[in-house]
PDB file of C-alpha atoms and ligand atoms in Angstrom:
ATOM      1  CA  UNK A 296     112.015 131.111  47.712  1.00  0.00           C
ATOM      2  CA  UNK A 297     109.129 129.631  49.168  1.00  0.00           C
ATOM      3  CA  UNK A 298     111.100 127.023  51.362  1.00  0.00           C
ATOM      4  CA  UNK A 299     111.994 129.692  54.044  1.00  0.00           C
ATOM      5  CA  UNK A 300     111.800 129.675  57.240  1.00  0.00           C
ATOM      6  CA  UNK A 301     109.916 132.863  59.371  1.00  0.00           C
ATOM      7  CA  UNK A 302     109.315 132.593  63.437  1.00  0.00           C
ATOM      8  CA  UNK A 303     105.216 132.431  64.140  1.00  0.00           C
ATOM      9  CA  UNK A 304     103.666 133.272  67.110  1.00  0.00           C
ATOM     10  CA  UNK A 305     100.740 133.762  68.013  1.00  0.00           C
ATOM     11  CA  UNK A 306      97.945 136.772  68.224  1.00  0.00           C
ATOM     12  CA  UNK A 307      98.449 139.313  70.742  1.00  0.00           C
ATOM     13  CA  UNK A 308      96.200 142.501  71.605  1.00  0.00           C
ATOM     14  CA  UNK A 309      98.878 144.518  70.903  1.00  0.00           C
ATOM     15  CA  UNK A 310      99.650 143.823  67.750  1.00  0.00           C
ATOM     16  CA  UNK A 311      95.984 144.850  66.524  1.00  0.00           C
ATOM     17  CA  UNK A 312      97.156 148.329  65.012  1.00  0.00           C
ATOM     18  CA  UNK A 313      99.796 147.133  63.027  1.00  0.00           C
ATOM     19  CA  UNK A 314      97.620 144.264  61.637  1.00  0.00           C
ATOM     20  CA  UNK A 315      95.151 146.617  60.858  1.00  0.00           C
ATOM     21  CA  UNK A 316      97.924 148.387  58.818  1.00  0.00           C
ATOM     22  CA  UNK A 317      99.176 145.397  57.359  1.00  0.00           C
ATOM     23  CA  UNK A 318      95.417 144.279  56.373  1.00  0.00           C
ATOM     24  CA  UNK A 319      94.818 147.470  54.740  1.00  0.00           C
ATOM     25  CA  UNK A 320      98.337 147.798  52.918  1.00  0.00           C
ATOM     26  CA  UNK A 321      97.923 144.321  51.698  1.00  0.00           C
ATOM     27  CA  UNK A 322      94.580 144.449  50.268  1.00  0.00           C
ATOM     28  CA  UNK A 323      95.738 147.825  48.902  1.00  0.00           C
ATOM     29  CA  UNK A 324      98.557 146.976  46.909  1.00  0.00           C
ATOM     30  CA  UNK A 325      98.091 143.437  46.617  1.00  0.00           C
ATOM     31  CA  UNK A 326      94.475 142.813  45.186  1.00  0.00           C
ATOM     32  CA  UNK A 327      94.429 146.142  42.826  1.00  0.00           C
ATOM     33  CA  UNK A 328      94.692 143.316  39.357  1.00  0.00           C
ATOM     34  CA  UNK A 329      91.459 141.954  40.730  1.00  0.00           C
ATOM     35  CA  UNK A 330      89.487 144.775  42.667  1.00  0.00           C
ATOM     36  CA  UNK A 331      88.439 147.781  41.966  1.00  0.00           C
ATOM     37  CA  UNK A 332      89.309 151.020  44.098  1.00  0.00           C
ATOM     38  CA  UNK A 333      85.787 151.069  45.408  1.00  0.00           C
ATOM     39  CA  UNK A 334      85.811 147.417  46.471  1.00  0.00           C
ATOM     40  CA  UNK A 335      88.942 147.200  47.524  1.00  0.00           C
ATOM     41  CA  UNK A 336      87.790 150.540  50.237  1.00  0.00           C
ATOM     42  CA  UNK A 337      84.828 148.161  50.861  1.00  0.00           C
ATOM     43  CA  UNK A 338      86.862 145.243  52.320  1.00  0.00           C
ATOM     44  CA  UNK A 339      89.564 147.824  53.950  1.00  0.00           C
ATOM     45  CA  UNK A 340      86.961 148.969  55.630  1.00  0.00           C
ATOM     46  CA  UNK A 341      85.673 145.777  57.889  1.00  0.00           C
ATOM     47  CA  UNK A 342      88.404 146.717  59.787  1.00  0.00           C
ATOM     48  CA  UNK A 343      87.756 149.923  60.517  1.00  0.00           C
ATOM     49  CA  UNK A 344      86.352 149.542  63.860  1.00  0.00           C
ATOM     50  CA  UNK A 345      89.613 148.476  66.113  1.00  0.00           C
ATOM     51  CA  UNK A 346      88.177 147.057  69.146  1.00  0.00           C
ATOM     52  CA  UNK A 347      85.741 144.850  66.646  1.00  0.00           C
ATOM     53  CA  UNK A 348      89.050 143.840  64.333  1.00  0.00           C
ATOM     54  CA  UNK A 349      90.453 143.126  67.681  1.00  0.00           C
ATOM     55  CA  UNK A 350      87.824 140.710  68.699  1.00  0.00           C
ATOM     56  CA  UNK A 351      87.377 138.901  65.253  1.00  0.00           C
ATOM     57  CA  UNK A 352      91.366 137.947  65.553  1.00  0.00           C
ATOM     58  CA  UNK A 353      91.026 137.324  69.246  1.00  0.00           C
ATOM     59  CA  UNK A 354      88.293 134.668  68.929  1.00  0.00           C
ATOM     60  CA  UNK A 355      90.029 132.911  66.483  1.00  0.00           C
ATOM     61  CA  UNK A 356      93.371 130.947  66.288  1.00  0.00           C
ATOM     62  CA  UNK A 357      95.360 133.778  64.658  1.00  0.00           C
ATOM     63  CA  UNK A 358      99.006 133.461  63.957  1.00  0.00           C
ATOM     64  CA  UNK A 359     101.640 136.612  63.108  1.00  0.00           C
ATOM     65  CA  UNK A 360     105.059 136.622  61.485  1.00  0.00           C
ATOM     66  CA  UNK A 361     107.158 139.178  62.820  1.00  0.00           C
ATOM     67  CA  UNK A 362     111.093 139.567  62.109  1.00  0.00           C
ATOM     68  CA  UNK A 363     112.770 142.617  63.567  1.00  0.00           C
ATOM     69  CA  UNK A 364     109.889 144.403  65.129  1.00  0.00           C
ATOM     70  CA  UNK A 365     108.482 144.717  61.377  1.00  0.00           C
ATOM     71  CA  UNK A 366     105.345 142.844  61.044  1.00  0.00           C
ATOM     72  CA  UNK A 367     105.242 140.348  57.608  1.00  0.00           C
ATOM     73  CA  UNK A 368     101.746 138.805  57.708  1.00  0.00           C
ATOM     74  CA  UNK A 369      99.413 136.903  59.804  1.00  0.00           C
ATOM     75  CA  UNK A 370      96.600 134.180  58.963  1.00  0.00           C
ATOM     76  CA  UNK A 371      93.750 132.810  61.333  1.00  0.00           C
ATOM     77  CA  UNK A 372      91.918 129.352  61.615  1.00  0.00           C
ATOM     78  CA  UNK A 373      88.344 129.771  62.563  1.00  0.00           C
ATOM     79  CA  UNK A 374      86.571 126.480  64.236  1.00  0.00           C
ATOM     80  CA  UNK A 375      89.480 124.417  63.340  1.00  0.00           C
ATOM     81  CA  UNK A 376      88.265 124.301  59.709  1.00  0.00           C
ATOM     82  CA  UNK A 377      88.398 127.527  57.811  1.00  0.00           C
ATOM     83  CA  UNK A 378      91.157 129.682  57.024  1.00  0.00           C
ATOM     84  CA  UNK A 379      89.671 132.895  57.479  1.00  0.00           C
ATOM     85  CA  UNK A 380      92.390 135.275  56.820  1.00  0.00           C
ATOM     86  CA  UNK A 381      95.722 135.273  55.453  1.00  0.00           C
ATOM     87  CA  UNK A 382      97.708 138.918  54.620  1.00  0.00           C
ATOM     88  CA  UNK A 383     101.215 139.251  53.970  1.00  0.00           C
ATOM     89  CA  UNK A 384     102.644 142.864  53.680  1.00  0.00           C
ATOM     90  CA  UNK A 385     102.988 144.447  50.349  1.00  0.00           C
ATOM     91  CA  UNK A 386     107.616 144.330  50.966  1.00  0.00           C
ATOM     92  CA  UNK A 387     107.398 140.996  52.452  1.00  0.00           C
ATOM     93  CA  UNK A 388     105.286 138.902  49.533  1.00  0.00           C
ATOM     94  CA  UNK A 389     106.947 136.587  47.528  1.00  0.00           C
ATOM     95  CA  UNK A 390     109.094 135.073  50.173  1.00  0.00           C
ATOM     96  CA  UNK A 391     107.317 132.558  51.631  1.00  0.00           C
ATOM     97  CA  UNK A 392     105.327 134.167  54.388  1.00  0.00           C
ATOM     98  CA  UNK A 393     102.011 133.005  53.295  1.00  0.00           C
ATOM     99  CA  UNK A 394     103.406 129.309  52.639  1.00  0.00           C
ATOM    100  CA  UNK A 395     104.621 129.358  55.861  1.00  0.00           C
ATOM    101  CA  UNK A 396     101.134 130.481  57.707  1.00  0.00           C
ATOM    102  CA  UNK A 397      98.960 128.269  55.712  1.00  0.00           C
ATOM    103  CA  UNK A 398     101.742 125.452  56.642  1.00  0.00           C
ATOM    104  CA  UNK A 399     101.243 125.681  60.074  1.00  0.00           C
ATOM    105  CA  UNK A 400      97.598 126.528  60.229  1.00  0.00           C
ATOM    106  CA  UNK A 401      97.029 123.217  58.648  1.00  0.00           C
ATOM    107  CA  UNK A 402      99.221 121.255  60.873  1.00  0.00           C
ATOM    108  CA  UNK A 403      97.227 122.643  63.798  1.00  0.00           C
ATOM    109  CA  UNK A 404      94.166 122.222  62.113  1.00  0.00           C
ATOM    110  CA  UNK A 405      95.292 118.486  61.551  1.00  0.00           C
ATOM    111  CA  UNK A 406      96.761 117.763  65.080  1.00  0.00           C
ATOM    112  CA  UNK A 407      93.196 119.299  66.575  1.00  0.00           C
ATOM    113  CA  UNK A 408      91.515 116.286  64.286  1.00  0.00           C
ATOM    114  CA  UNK A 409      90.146 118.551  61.009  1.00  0.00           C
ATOM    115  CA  UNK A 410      89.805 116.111  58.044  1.00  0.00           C
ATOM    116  CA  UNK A 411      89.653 119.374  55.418  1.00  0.00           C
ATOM    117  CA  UNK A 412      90.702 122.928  55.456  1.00  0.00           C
ATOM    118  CA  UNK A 413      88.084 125.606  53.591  1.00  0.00           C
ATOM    119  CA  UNK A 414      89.060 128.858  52.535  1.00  0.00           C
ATOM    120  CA  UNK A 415      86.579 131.789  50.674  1.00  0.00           C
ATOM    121  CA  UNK A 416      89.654 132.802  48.471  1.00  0.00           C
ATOM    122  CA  UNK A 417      90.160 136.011  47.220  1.00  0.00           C
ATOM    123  CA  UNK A 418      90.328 136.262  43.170  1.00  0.00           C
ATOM    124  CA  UNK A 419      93.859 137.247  43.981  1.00  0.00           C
ATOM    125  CA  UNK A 420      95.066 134.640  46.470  1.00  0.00           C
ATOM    126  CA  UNK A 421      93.522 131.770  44.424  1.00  0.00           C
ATOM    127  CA  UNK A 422      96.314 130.383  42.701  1.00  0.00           C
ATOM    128  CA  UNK A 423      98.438 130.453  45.946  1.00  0.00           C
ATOM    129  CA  UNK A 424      95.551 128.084  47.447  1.00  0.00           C
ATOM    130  CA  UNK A 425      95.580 126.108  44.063  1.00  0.00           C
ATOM    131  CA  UNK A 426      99.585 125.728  44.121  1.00  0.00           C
ATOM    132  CA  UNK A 427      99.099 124.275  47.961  1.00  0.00           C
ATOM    133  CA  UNK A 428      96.258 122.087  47.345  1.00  0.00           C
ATOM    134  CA  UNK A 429      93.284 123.908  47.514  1.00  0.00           C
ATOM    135  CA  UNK A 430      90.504 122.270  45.265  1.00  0.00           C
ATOM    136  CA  UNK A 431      88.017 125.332  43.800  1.00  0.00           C
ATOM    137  CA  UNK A 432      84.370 124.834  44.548  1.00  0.00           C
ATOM    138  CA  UNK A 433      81.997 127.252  43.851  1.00  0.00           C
ATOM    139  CA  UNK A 434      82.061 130.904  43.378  1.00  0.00           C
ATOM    140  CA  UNK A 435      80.620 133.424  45.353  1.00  0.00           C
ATOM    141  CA  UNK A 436      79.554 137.112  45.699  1.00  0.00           C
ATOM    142  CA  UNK A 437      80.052 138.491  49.088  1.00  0.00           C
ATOM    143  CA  UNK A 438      78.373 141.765  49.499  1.00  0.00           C
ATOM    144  CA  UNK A 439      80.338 144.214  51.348  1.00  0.00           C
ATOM    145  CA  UNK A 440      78.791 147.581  52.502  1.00  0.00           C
ATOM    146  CA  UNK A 441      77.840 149.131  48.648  1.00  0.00           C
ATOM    147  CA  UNK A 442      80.121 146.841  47.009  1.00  0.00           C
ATOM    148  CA  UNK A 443      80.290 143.004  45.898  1.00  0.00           C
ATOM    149  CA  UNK A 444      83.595 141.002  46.015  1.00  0.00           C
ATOM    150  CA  UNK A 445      84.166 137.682  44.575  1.00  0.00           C
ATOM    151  CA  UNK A 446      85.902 135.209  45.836  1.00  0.00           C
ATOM    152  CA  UNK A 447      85.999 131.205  45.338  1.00  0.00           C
ATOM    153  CA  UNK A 448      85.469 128.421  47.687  1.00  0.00           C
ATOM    154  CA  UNK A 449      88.519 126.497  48.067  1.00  0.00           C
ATOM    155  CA  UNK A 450      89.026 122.789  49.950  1.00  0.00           C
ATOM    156  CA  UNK A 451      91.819 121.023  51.318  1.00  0.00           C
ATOM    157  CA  UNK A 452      91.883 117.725  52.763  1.00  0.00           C
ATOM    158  CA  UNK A 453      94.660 116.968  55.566  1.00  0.00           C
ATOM    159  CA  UNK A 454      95.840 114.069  54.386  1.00  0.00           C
ATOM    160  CA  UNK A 455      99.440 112.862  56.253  1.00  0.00           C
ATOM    161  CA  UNK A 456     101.479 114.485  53.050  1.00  0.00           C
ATOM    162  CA  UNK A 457      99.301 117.635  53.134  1.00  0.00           C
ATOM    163  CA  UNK A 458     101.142 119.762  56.136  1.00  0.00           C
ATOM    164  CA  UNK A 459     104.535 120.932  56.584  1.00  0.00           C
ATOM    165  CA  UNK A 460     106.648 119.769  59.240  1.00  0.00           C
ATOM    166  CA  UNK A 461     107.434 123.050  60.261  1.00  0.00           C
ATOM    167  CA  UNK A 462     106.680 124.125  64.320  1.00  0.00           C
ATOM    168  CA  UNK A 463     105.457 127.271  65.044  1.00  0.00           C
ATOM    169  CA  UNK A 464     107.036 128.804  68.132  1.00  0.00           C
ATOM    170  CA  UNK A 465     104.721 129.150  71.323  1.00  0.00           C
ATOM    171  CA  UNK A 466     101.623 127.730  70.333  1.00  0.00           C
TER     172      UNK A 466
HETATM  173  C1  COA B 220      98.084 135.498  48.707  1.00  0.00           C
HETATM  174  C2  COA B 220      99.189 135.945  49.636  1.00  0.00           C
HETATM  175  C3  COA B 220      98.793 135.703  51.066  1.00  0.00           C
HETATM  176  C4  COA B 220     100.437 135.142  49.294  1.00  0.00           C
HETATM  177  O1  COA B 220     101.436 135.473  50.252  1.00  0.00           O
HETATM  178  P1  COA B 220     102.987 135.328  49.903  1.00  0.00           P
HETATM  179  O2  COA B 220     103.746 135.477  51.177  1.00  0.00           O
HETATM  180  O3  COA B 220     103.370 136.197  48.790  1.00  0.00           O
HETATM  181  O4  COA B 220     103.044 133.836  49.413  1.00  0.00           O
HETATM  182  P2  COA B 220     104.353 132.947  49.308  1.00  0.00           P
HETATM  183  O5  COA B 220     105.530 133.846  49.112  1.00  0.00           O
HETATM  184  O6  COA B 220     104.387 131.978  50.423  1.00  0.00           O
HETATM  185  O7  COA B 220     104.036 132.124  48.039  1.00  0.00           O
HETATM  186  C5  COA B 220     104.116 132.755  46.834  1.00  0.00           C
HETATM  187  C6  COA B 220     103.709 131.762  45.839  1.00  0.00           C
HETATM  188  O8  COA B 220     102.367 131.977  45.511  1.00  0.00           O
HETATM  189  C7  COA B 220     102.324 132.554  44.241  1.00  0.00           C
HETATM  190  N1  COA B 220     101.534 133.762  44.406  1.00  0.00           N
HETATM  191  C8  COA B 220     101.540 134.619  45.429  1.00  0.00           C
HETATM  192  N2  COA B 220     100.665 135.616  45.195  1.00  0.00           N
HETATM  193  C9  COA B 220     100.123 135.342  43.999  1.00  0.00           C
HETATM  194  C10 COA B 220      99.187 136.013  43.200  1.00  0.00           C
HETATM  195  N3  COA B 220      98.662 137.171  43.568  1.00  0.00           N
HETATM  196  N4  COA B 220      98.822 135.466  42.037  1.00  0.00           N
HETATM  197  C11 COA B 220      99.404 134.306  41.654  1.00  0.00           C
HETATM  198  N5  COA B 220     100.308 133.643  42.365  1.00  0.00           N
HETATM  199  C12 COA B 220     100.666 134.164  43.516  1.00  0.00           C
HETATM  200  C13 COA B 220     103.726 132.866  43.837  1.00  0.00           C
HETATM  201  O9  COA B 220     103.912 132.637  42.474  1.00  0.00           O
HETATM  202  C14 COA B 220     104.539 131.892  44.644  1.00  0.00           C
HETATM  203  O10 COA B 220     104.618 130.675  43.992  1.00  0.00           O
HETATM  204  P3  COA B 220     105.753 129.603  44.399  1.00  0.00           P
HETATM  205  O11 COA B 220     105.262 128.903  45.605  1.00  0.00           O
HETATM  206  O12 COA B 220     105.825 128.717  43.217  1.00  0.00           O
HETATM  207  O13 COA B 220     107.012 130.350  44.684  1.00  0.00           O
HETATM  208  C15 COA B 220      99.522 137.447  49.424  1.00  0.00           C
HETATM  209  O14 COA B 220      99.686 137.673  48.052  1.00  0.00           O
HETATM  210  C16 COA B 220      98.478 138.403  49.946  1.00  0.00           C
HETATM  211  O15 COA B 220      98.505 138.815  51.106  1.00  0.00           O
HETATM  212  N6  COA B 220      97.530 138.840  49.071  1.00  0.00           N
HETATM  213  C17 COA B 220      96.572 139.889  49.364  1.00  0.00           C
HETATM  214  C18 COA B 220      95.538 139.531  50.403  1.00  0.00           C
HETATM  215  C19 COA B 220      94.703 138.349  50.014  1.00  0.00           C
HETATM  216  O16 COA B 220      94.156 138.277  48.927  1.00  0.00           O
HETATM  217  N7  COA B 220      94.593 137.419  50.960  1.00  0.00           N
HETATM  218  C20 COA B 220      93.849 136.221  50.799  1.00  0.00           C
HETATM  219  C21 COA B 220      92.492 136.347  51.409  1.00  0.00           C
HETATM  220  S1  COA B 220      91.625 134.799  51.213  1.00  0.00           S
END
């Protein structure tokens, strides 16, 4: 199930209100095993300002799978070594879109000359990271407005076996 293929591009402007959606409806539904109600507002809520979500995905390389005009997830590589978001909709998870945006943010990554990928994995994206790679360092406590959300710190190095082959479309 994981194998399949989904067309990437990249970031636009345009595309901030449905990723704001997709952010919230993911961390929503997604994370509830692993966060409570109140942290889970906590984290929905650094995207609450648009213009500011806007800019965070803007300044970073941020790819977006979209099939039919219905958006499926979207990850971002900041400074060439840290994947600092990855969201895949709540009807889309399960299939493979998070495979395939890790995939190609670490061929990018790689091609651009990164040696290791980092990621500050949530509780419940942690064994996704594991299953690709991802080595677990330490643990950490983020605090987030009144709340504090754990997550692990996660390494990858980019060895010549460690990215998929697959090409994302216009970058
Ligand atoms: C983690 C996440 C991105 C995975 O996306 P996805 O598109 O479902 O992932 P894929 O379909 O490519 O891969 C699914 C694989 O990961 C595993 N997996 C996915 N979510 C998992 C979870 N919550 N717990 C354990 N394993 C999980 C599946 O068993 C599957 O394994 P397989 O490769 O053997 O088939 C998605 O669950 C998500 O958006 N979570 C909420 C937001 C979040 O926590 N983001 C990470 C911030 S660091």
């Amino acid at each position: 199930m994981s194998q399949q293929s989904f067309p990437i591009r990249p970031f636009m402007p345009a595309d901030t209100v449905a990723l704001r959606d997709l952010f919230a409806q993911s961390i929503e539904e997604l994370t509830a095993e692993d966060y409570t109600e109140d942290q889970r507002l906590a984290w929905m809520a650094t995207a609450a300002d648009a213009k500011a979500f806007a800019d965070r995905l803007g300044s970073m390389l941020t790819l977006v799978v979209q099939v039919n005009g219905e958006y499926l997830g979207f990850a971002s590589l900041k400074d060439n070594t840290v994947v600092d978001m990855l969201y895949v909709h709540p009807y889309a998870v399960g299939q493979g879109v998070g495979t395939v945006l890790v995939d190609a943010l670490e061929r990018l990554a790689k091609a651009r000359g990164a040696k290791e990928l980092t990621v500050e994995a949530s509780d419940t994206a942690q064994t996704f990271f594991a299953d690709r790679g991802y080595i677990p360092g330490r643990r950490n406590l983020i605090p987030i407005e009144d709340e504090w959300l754990s997550n692990t710190t996660m390494s990858k190095p980019l060895t010549d076996e460690g990215a998929s082959a697959e090409q994302p479309e216009n970058t």
